[in-house]
PDB file of C-alpha atoms in Angstrom:
ATOM      1  CA  GLN A  36     -20.729  18.581  13.996  1.00  0.00           C
ATOM      2  CA  VAL A  37     -17.453  17.012  13.133  1.00  0.00           C
ATOM      3  CA  HIS A  38     -16.869  15.939   9.551  1.00  0.00           C
ATOM      4  CA  LEU A  39     -14.603  15.783   6.832  1.00  0.00           C
ATOM      5  CA  VAL A  40     -15.658  16.596   3.056  1.00  0.00           C
ATOM      6  CA  GLU A  41     -13.337  15.812   0.304  1.00  0.00           C
ATOM      7  CA  SER A  42     -13.515  17.372  -3.180  1.00  0.00           C
ATOM      8  CA  GLY A  43     -11.652  17.463  -6.488  1.00  0.00           C
ATOM      9  CA  GLY A  44     -12.164  14.120  -7.994  1.00  0.00           C
ATOM     10  CA  GLY A  45     -13.011  13.582 -11.588  1.00  0.00           C
ATOM     11  CA  VAL A  46     -12.459  11.867 -14.821  1.00  0.00           C
ATOM     12  CA  VAL A  47      -8.976  12.462 -16.209  1.00  0.00           C
ATOM     13  CA  GLN A  48      -6.683  10.921 -18.961  1.00  0.00           C
ATOM     14  CA  SER A  49      -3.593   8.863 -18.026  1.00  0.00           C
ATOM     15  CA  GLY A  50      -0.659  11.236 -17.294  1.00  0.00           C
ATOM     16  CA  SER A  51      -2.872  13.988 -15.924  1.00  0.00           C
ATOM     17  CA  SER A  52      -2.931  15.695 -12.652  1.00  0.00           C
ATOM     18  CA  LEU A  53      -5.520  16.415  -9.989  1.00  0.00           C
ATOM     19  CA  ARG A  54      -5.613  18.311  -6.623  1.00  0.00           C
ATOM     20  CA  LEU A  55      -7.822  16.749  -3.877  1.00  0.00           C
ATOM     21  CA  SER A  56      -8.903  18.781  -1.247  1.00  0.00           C
ATOM     22  CA  CYS A  57     -10.270  17.845   2.404  1.00  0.00           C
ATOM     23  CA  ALA A  58     -12.118  20.324   4.342  1.00  0.00           C
ATOM     24  CA  PRO A  59     -12.672  19.452   8.052  1.00  0.00           C
ATOM     25  CA  SER A  60     -15.110  20.995  10.385  1.00  0.00           C
ATOM     26  CA  GLY A  61     -16.060  20.607  14.068  1.00  0.00           C
ATOM     27  CA  PHE A  62     -12.487  20.305  15.383  1.00  0.00           C
ATOM     28  CA  THR A  63      -9.188  22.185  15.659  1.00  0.00           C
ATOM     29  CA  PHE A  64      -7.657  21.116  12.644  1.00  0.00           C
ATOM     30  CA  SER A  65      -4.136  22.268  13.291  1.00  0.00           C
ATOM     31  CA  HIS A  66      -3.813  20.029  16.371  1.00  0.00           C
ATOM     32  CA  TYR A  67      -3.952  16.750  14.175  1.00  0.00           C
ATOM     33  CA  ALA A  68      -1.969  14.769  11.647  1.00  0.00           C
ATOM     34  CA  MET A  69      -4.024  13.956   8.581  1.00  0.00           C
ATOM     35  CA  HIS A  70      -4.311  11.091   6.191  1.00  0.00           C
ATOM     36  CA  TRP A  71      -5.247   9.882   2.613  1.00  0.00           C
ATOM     37  CA  VAL A  72      -6.376   6.508   1.942  1.00  0.00           C
ATOM     38  CA  ARG A  73      -7.781   5.036  -1.201  1.00  0.00           C
ATOM     39  CA  GLN A  74      -9.926   2.202  -2.432  1.00  0.00           C
ATOM     40  CA  ALA A  75     -10.014   0.881  -5.963  1.00  0.00           C
ATOM     41  CA  PRO A  76     -13.229  -0.398  -7.434  1.00  0.00           C
ATOM     42  CA  GLY A  77     -14.299  -3.721  -5.528  1.00  0.00           C
ATOM     43  CA  LYS A  78     -10.872  -3.655  -3.705  1.00  0.00           C
ATOM     44  CA  GLY A  79      -9.411  -3.129  -0.173  1.00  0.00           C
ATOM     45  CA  LEU A  80      -8.101  -0.114   1.545  1.00  0.00           C
ATOM     46  CA  GLU A  81      -4.565   1.452   0.762  1.00  0.00           C
ATOM     47  CA  TRP A  82      -3.031   3.871   3.075  1.00  0.00           C
ATOM     48  CA  LEU A  83      -1.283   6.665   0.876  1.00  0.00           C
ATOM     49  CA  ALA A  84       0.068   9.671   2.592  1.00  0.00           C
ATOM     50  CA  THR A  85       0.333  11.325   6.116  1.00  0.00           C
ATOM     51  CA  ILE A  86       1.081  14.661   7.067  1.00  0.00           C
ATOM     52  CA  SER A  87       1.974  15.714  10.679  1.00  0.00           C
ATOM     53  CA  TYR A  88      -0.005  18.308  12.616  1.00  0.00           C
ATOM     54  CA  ASP A  89       2.562  21.063  11.906  1.00  0.00           C
ATOM     55  CA  GLY A  90       2.952  20.071   7.952  1.00  0.00           C
ATOM     56  CA  ARG A  91       6.826  19.338   8.781  1.00  0.00           C
ATOM     57  CA  ASN A  92       6.824  15.534   8.045  1.00  0.00           C
ATOM     58  CA  GLN A  93       5.203  13.613   5.392  1.00  0.00           C
ATOM     59  CA  HIS A  94       5.321   9.852   4.614  1.00  0.00           C
ATOM     60  CA  TYR A  95       4.033   8.194   1.403  1.00  0.00           C
ATOM     61  CA  ALA A  96       3.122   4.687   0.161  1.00  0.00           C
ATOM     62  CA  ASP A  97       5.789   3.354  -2.341  1.00  0.00           C
ATOM     63  CA  SER A  98       3.018   3.207  -5.049  1.00  0.00           C
ATOM     64  CA  VAL A  99       2.752   7.032  -5.087  1.00  0.00           C
ATOM     65  CA  LYS A 100       6.048   8.252  -3.738  1.00  0.00           C
ATOM     66  CA  GLY A 101       7.378  10.853  -6.210  1.00  0.00           C
ATOM     67  CA  ARG A 102       4.121  11.221  -7.750  1.00  0.00           C
ATOM     68  CA  PHE A 103       1.634  12.473  -5.066  1.00  0.00           C
ATOM     69  CA  VAL A 104       2.286  15.333  -2.604  1.00  0.00           C
ATOM     70  CA  ILE A 105       0.340  15.893   0.713  1.00  0.00           C
ATOM     71  CA  SER A 106       0.220  19.484   1.981  1.00  0.00           C
ATOM     72  CA  ARG A 107      -2.077  21.407   4.407  1.00  0.00           C
ATOM     73  CA  ASP A 108      -3.201  25.023   4.718  1.00  0.00           C
ATOM     74  CA  ASP A 109      -4.095  25.694   8.294  1.00  0.00           C
ATOM     75  CA  PHE A 110      -5.376  28.960   7.429  1.00  0.00           C
ATOM     76  CA  MET A 111      -7.502  27.583   4.971  1.00  0.00           C
ATOM     77  CA  HIS A 112      -8.597  24.541   7.212  1.00  0.00           C
ATOM     78  CA  THR A 113      -7.714  22.307   4.270  1.00  0.00           C
ATOM     79  CA  VAL A 114      -5.378  19.275   3.615  1.00  0.00           C
ATOM     80  CA  PHE A 115      -4.542  18.450  -0.058  1.00  0.00           C
ATOM     81  CA  LEU A 116      -3.310  15.712  -2.073  1.00  0.00           C
ATOM     82  CA  GLN A 117      -1.769  16.638  -5.447  1.00  0.00           C
ATOM     83  CA  THR A 118      -1.815  13.595  -7.745  1.00  0.00           C
ATOM     84  CA  ASN A 119       0.508  13.717 -10.757  1.00  0.00           C
ATOM     85  CA  SER A 120       1.356  11.604 -13.697  1.00  0.00           C
ATOM     86  CA  LEU A 121      -1.862   9.475 -12.853  1.00  0.00           C
ATOM     87  CA  ARG A 122      -2.197   5.997 -14.147  1.00  0.00           C
ATOM     88  CA  ASP A 123      -5.030   3.720 -14.818  1.00  0.00           C
ATOM     89  CA  GLU A 124      -4.352   1.755 -11.411  1.00  0.00           C
ATOM     90  CA  ASP A 125      -4.825   5.028  -9.498  1.00  0.00           C
ATOM     91  CA  THR A 126      -8.688   4.777 -10.284  1.00  0.00           C
ATOM     92  CA  ALA A 127     -10.296   4.816  -6.848  1.00  0.00           C
ATOM     93  CA  ILE A 128     -12.270   6.532  -4.054  1.00  0.00           C
ATOM     94  CA  TYR A 129      -9.809   8.707  -2.213  1.00  0.00           C
ATOM     95  CA  TYR A 130     -10.931   9.369   1.495  1.00  0.00           C
ATOM     96  CA  CYS A 131      -9.199  11.843   3.871  1.00  0.00           C
ATOM     97  CA  ALA A 132      -8.940  10.594   7.414  1.00  0.00           C
ATOM     98  CA  LYS A 133      -8.156  12.411  10.637  1.00  0.00           C
ATOM     99  CA  ASP A 134      -5.667  11.124  13.074  1.00  0.00           C
ATOM    100  CA  SER A 135      -6.013  10.006  16.546  1.00  0.00           C
ATOM    101  CA  ASP A 136      -2.830   8.408  18.011  1.00  0.00           C
ATOM    102  CA  SER A 137      -2.169   6.755  14.688  1.00  0.00           C
ATOM    103  CA  SER A 138      -5.513   5.528  13.996  1.00  0.00           C
ATOM    104  CA  PHE A 139      -8.079   7.235  11.833  1.00  0.00           C
ATOM    105  CA  ASP A 140     -11.076   8.149  13.918  1.00  0.00           C
ATOM    106  CA  LEU A 141     -12.820  10.240  11.264  1.00  0.00           C
ATOM    107  CA  TRP A 142     -13.446   9.613   7.724  1.00  0.00           C
ATOM    108  CA  GLY A 143     -14.881  11.660   4.955  1.00  0.00           C
ATOM    109  CA  GLN A 144     -17.365  10.405   2.241  1.00  0.00           C
ATOM    110  CA  GLY A 145     -14.509  10.268  -0.450  1.00  0.00           C
ATOM    111  CA  THR A 146     -13.978  11.461  -3.684  1.00  0.00           C
ATOM    112  CA  MET A 147     -13.852   9.439  -6.978  1.00  0.00           C
ATOM    113  CA  VAL A 148     -10.825   9.544  -9.197  1.00  0.00           C
ATOM    114  CA  THR A 149     -11.103   7.838 -12.572  1.00  0.00           C
ATOM    115  CA  VAL A 150      -8.141   7.637 -14.935  1.00  0.00           C
ATOM    116  CA  SER A 151      -8.793   6.733 -18.226  1.00  0.00           C
ATOM    117  CA  SER A 152      -6.161   5.828 -20.998  1.00  0.00           C
TER     118      SER A 152
ATOM    119  CA  ASP B  61       7.427  -3.296   4.563  1.00  0.00           C
ATOM    120  CA  ILE B  62       4.951  -4.858   6.858  1.00  0.00           C
ATOM    121  CA  VAL B  63       2.439  -7.217   5.301  1.00  0.00           C
ATOM    122  CA  MET B  64      -0.922  -7.703   7.247  1.00  0.00           C
ATOM    123  CA  THR B  65      -2.594 -10.979   6.490  1.00  0.00           C
ATOM    124  CA  GLN B  66      -6.256 -11.638   7.557  1.00  0.00           C
ATOM    125  CA  THR B  67      -8.192 -14.822   7.846  1.00  0.00           C
ATOM    126  CA  PRO B  68     -10.673 -15.863   6.978  1.00  0.00           C
ATOM    127  CA  LEU B  69     -11.285 -13.746   3.898  1.00  0.00           C
ATOM    128  CA  SER B  70     -15.281 -14.476   4.200  1.00  0.00           C
ATOM    129  CA  SER B  71     -17.153 -15.168   7.256  1.00  0.00           C
ATOM    130  CA  PRO B  72     -20.641 -16.179   7.123  1.00  0.00           C
ATOM    131  CA  VAL B  73     -22.378 -16.123  10.248  1.00  0.00           C
ATOM    132  CA  THR B  74     -25.625 -16.747  11.918  1.00  0.00           C
ATOM    133  CA  LEU B  75     -27.388 -13.713  13.604  1.00  0.00           C
ATOM    134  CA  GLY B  76     -26.669 -13.855  17.436  1.00  0.00           C
ATOM    135  CA  GLN B  77     -23.480 -16.172  16.879  1.00  0.00           C
ATOM    136  CA  PRO B  78     -20.084 -14.996  17.543  1.00  0.00           C
ATOM    137  CA  ALA B  79     -17.482 -14.110  14.763  1.00  0.00           C
ATOM    138  CA  SER B  80     -13.822 -13.986  15.023  1.00  0.00           C
ATOM    139  CA  ILE B  81     -11.071 -12.399  12.567  1.00  0.00           C
ATOM    140  CA  SER B  82      -7.390 -13.026  12.713  1.00  0.00           C
ATOM    141  CA  CYS B  83      -4.838 -10.459  11.588  1.00  0.00           C
ATOM    142  CA  ARG B  84      -1.100 -11.474  11.356  1.00  0.00           C
ATOM    143  CA  SER B  85       1.899  -9.074  10.667  1.00  0.00           C
ATOM    144  CA  SER B  86       4.976  -9.968   8.957  1.00  0.00           C
ATOM    145  CA  GLY B  87       6.978  -8.267  11.660  1.00  0.00           C
ATOM    146  CA  GLY B  88       6.426  -7.089  15.213  1.00  0.00           C
ATOM    147  CA  LEU B  89       4.219  -4.075  15.663  1.00  0.00           C
ATOM    148  CA  VAL B  90       5.500  -2.618  18.971  1.00  0.00           C
ATOM    149  CA  HIS B  91       6.692   0.778  18.553  1.00  0.00           C
ATOM    150  CA  SER B  92       9.848   2.217  19.857  1.00  0.00           C
ATOM    151  CA  ASN B  93       7.700   4.102  22.295  1.00  0.00           C
ATOM    152  CA  GLY B  94       6.207   0.653  23.706  1.00  0.00           C
ATOM    153  CA  LYS B  95       2.907   1.229  22.125  1.00  0.00           C
ATOM    154  CA  THR B  96       1.350  -1.268  19.427  1.00  0.00           C
ATOM    155  CA  TYR B  97      -0.504   0.705  16.667  1.00  0.00           C
ATOM    156  CA  LEU B  98      -2.987  -2.058  15.407  1.00  0.00           C
ATOM    157  CA  SER B  99      -6.363  -0.865  14.578  1.00  0.00           C
ATOM    158  CA  TRP B 100      -9.534  -2.361  13.295  1.00  0.00           C
ATOM    159  CA  VAL B 101     -12.008  -0.539  10.802  1.00  0.00           C
ATOM    160  CA  GLN B 102     -15.394  -1.649   9.706  1.00  0.00           C
ATOM    161  CA  GLN B 103     -16.834  -0.697   6.264  1.00  0.00           C
ATOM    162  CA  ARG B 104     -20.579  -1.328   5.677  1.00  0.00           C
ATOM    163  CA  PRO B 105     -21.855  -1.536   2.148  1.00  0.00           C
ATOM    164  CA  GLY B 106     -21.692   1.679   0.225  1.00  0.00           C
ATOM    165  CA  GLN B 107     -20.300   3.499   3.212  1.00  0.00           C
ATOM    166  CA  PRO B 108     -16.751   5.032   4.121  1.00  0.00           C
ATOM    167  CA  PRO B 109     -14.779   3.085   6.682  1.00  0.00           C
ATOM    168  CA  ARG B 110     -15.374   3.873  10.496  1.00  0.00           C
ATOM    169  CA  LEU B 111     -12.861   3.265  13.556  1.00  0.00           C
ATOM    170  CA  LEU B 112     -13.768   0.302  15.819  1.00  0.00           C
ATOM    171  CA  ILE B 113     -10.709  -0.542  17.810  1.00  0.00           C
ATOM    172  CA  TYR B 114      -7.388   1.339  18.179  1.00  0.00           C
ATOM    173  CA  LYS B 115      -4.263   0.272  19.874  1.00  0.00           C
ATOM    174  CA  VAL B 116      -5.099  -3.570  19.783  1.00  0.00           C
ATOM    175  CA  SER B 117      -8.097  -3.363  22.249  1.00  0.00           C
ATOM    176  CA  ASN B 118      -9.338   0.064  22.771  1.00  0.00           C
ATOM    177  CA  ARG B 119     -12.931   0.464  21.852  1.00  0.00           C
ATOM    178  CA  PHE B 120     -13.605   3.682  19.979  1.00  0.00           C
ATOM    179  CA  SER B 121     -16.455   5.949  21.316  1.00  0.00           C
ATOM    180  CA  GLY B 122     -19.935   4.849  20.263  1.00  0.00           C
ATOM    181  CA  VAL B 123     -18.610   1.188  19.189  1.00  0.00           C
ATOM    182  CA  PRO B 124     -21.042  -1.419  20.880  1.00  0.00           C
ATOM    183  CA  ASP B 125     -19.312  -3.497  23.453  1.00  0.00           C
ATOM    184  CA  ARG B 126     -20.007  -6.813  21.461  1.00  0.00           C
ATOM    185  CA  PHE B 127     -16.818  -5.813  19.620  1.00  0.00           C
ATOM    186  CA  SER B 128     -13.531  -6.556  21.212  1.00  0.00           C
ATOM    187  CA  GLY B 129      -9.679  -6.482  20.034  1.00  0.00           C
ATOM    188  CA  SER B 130      -6.711  -8.663  21.500  1.00  0.00           C
ATOM    189  CA  GLY B 131      -3.435  -9.722  20.469  1.00  0.00           C
ATOM    190  CA  SER B 132       0.353  -8.834  20.758  1.00  0.00           C
ATOM    191  CA  GLY B 133       3.506  -9.358  19.015  1.00  0.00           C
ATOM    192  CA  THR B 134       2.462 -10.418  15.248  1.00  0.00           C
ATOM    193  CA  ASP B 135      -1.132 -11.890  15.986  1.00  0.00           C
ATOM    194  CA  PHE B 136      -4.268  -9.947  16.642  1.00  0.00           C
ATOM    195  CA  THR B 137      -7.834 -10.689  16.839  1.00  0.00           C
ATOM    196  CA  LEU B 138     -11.306  -8.884  16.305  1.00  0.00           C
ATOM    197  CA  LYS B 139     -14.335 -10.600  18.038  1.00  0.00           C
ATOM    198  CA  ILE B 140     -17.946  -9.924  17.681  1.00  0.00           C
ATOM    199  CA  SER B 141     -19.598 -11.686  20.568  1.00  0.00           C
ATOM    200  CA  ARG B 142     -23.108 -11.744  19.057  1.00  0.00           C
ATOM    201  CA  VAL B 143     -23.236 -10.759  15.261  1.00  0.00           C
ATOM    202  CA  GLU B 144     -26.259  -8.339  14.453  1.00  0.00           C
ATOM    203  CA  ALA B 145     -27.528  -7.637  11.127  1.00  0.00           C
ATOM    204  CA  GLU B 146     -25.868  -4.039  11.143  1.00  0.00           C
ATOM    205  CA  ASP B 147     -22.454  -5.728  11.380  1.00  0.00           C
ATOM    206  CA  VAL B 148     -22.477  -6.983   7.840  1.00  0.00           C
ATOM    207  CA  GLY B 149     -19.666  -5.400   6.048  1.00  0.00           C
ATOM    208  CA  VAL B 150     -15.966  -5.796   5.436  1.00  0.00           C
ATOM    209  CA  TYR B 151     -13.378  -5.392   8.400  1.00  0.00           C
ATOM    210  CA  TYR B 152      -9.846  -4.362   7.978  1.00  0.00           C
ATOM    211  CA  CYS B 153      -6.867  -4.476  10.517  1.00  0.00           C
ATOM    212  CA  MET B 154      -4.077  -1.882  10.011  1.00  0.00           C
ATOM    213  CA  GLN B 155      -0.698  -1.338  11.471  1.00  0.00           C
ATOM    214  CA  ALA B 156       0.538   2.242  11.983  1.00  0.00           C
ATOM    215  CA  THR B 157       3.653   1.504  13.959  1.00  0.00           C
ATOM    216  CA  HIS B 158       6.150   1.210  10.916  1.00  0.00           C
ATOM    217  CA  PHE B 159       5.968   3.484   7.883  1.00  0.00           C
ATOM    218  CA  PRO B 160       4.649   2.564   5.216  1.00  0.00           C
ATOM    219  CA  TRP B 161       1.260   1.908   7.124  1.00  0.00           C
ATOM    220  CA  SER B 162      -0.659  -1.135   5.864  1.00  0.00           C
ATOM    221  CA  PHE B 163      -4.133  -2.500   6.006  1.00  0.00           C
ATOM    222  CA  GLY B 164      -4.851  -6.254   5.809  1.00  0.00           C
ATOM    223  CA  GLN B 165      -6.903  -7.603   2.707  1.00  0.00           C
ATOM    224  CA  GLY B 166     -10.171  -7.358   4.565  1.00  0.00           C
ATOM    225  CA  THR B 167     -12.679  -9.886   5.934  1.00  0.00           C
ATOM    226  CA  LYS B 168     -16.360  -9.927   4.634  1.00  0.00           C
ATOM    227  CA  VAL B 169     -18.859 -10.611   7.229  1.00  0.00           C
ATOM    228  CA  GLU B 170     -22.109 -11.725   6.027  1.00  0.00           C
ATOM    229  CA  ILE B 171     -25.238 -13.448   7.447  1.00  0.00           C
ATOM    230  CA  LYS B 172     -25.914 -17.095   6.763  1.00  0.00           C
TER     231      LYS B 172
END
């Protein structure tokens, strides 16, 4: 079965770091670009970051550029989002999504990050 | 940066009646390769989003044919021909032509 499972969320203090992980299964991971999207409580969706299928290219939203880093390990079949210098406004559900011709055809259940000052 | 604006933000609909959501981009969405990367996702209450429509008008696998997408340039529309109870949720358009990619604010579809 095809799915994505995120992990690594939690409750942290402002200024802290967390590494989020996304483990895919049921498809050839190394063939696809991958993305992170977040949703603050009661708010809409916000695209955060994209990494190309080969890991050579990354793109970021202005809100996280310089603080978050997307990476992938094709041997471990995992995509990561390293989140640094966390702020209150980073509190959200973080979703991993699989790329299909620049749309998101598979989403995980999400992992919750709560930043408390 | 491209800003995506959806209207309406809320759409109360009678079961069996049509619904329509508009999405307007602040700039053109035709990529240099000639494709238009405008998609629609649905988020049911308490669920992660799921893909409905990609590249303006292509219905994703398993999506009922009562959902359709259309548009070009900067104006795009999602239509539900006959709303069913399972269609309740929030609908988002998203552009993936220009980085940074961006979502609309979302349109909440509810039953009257």
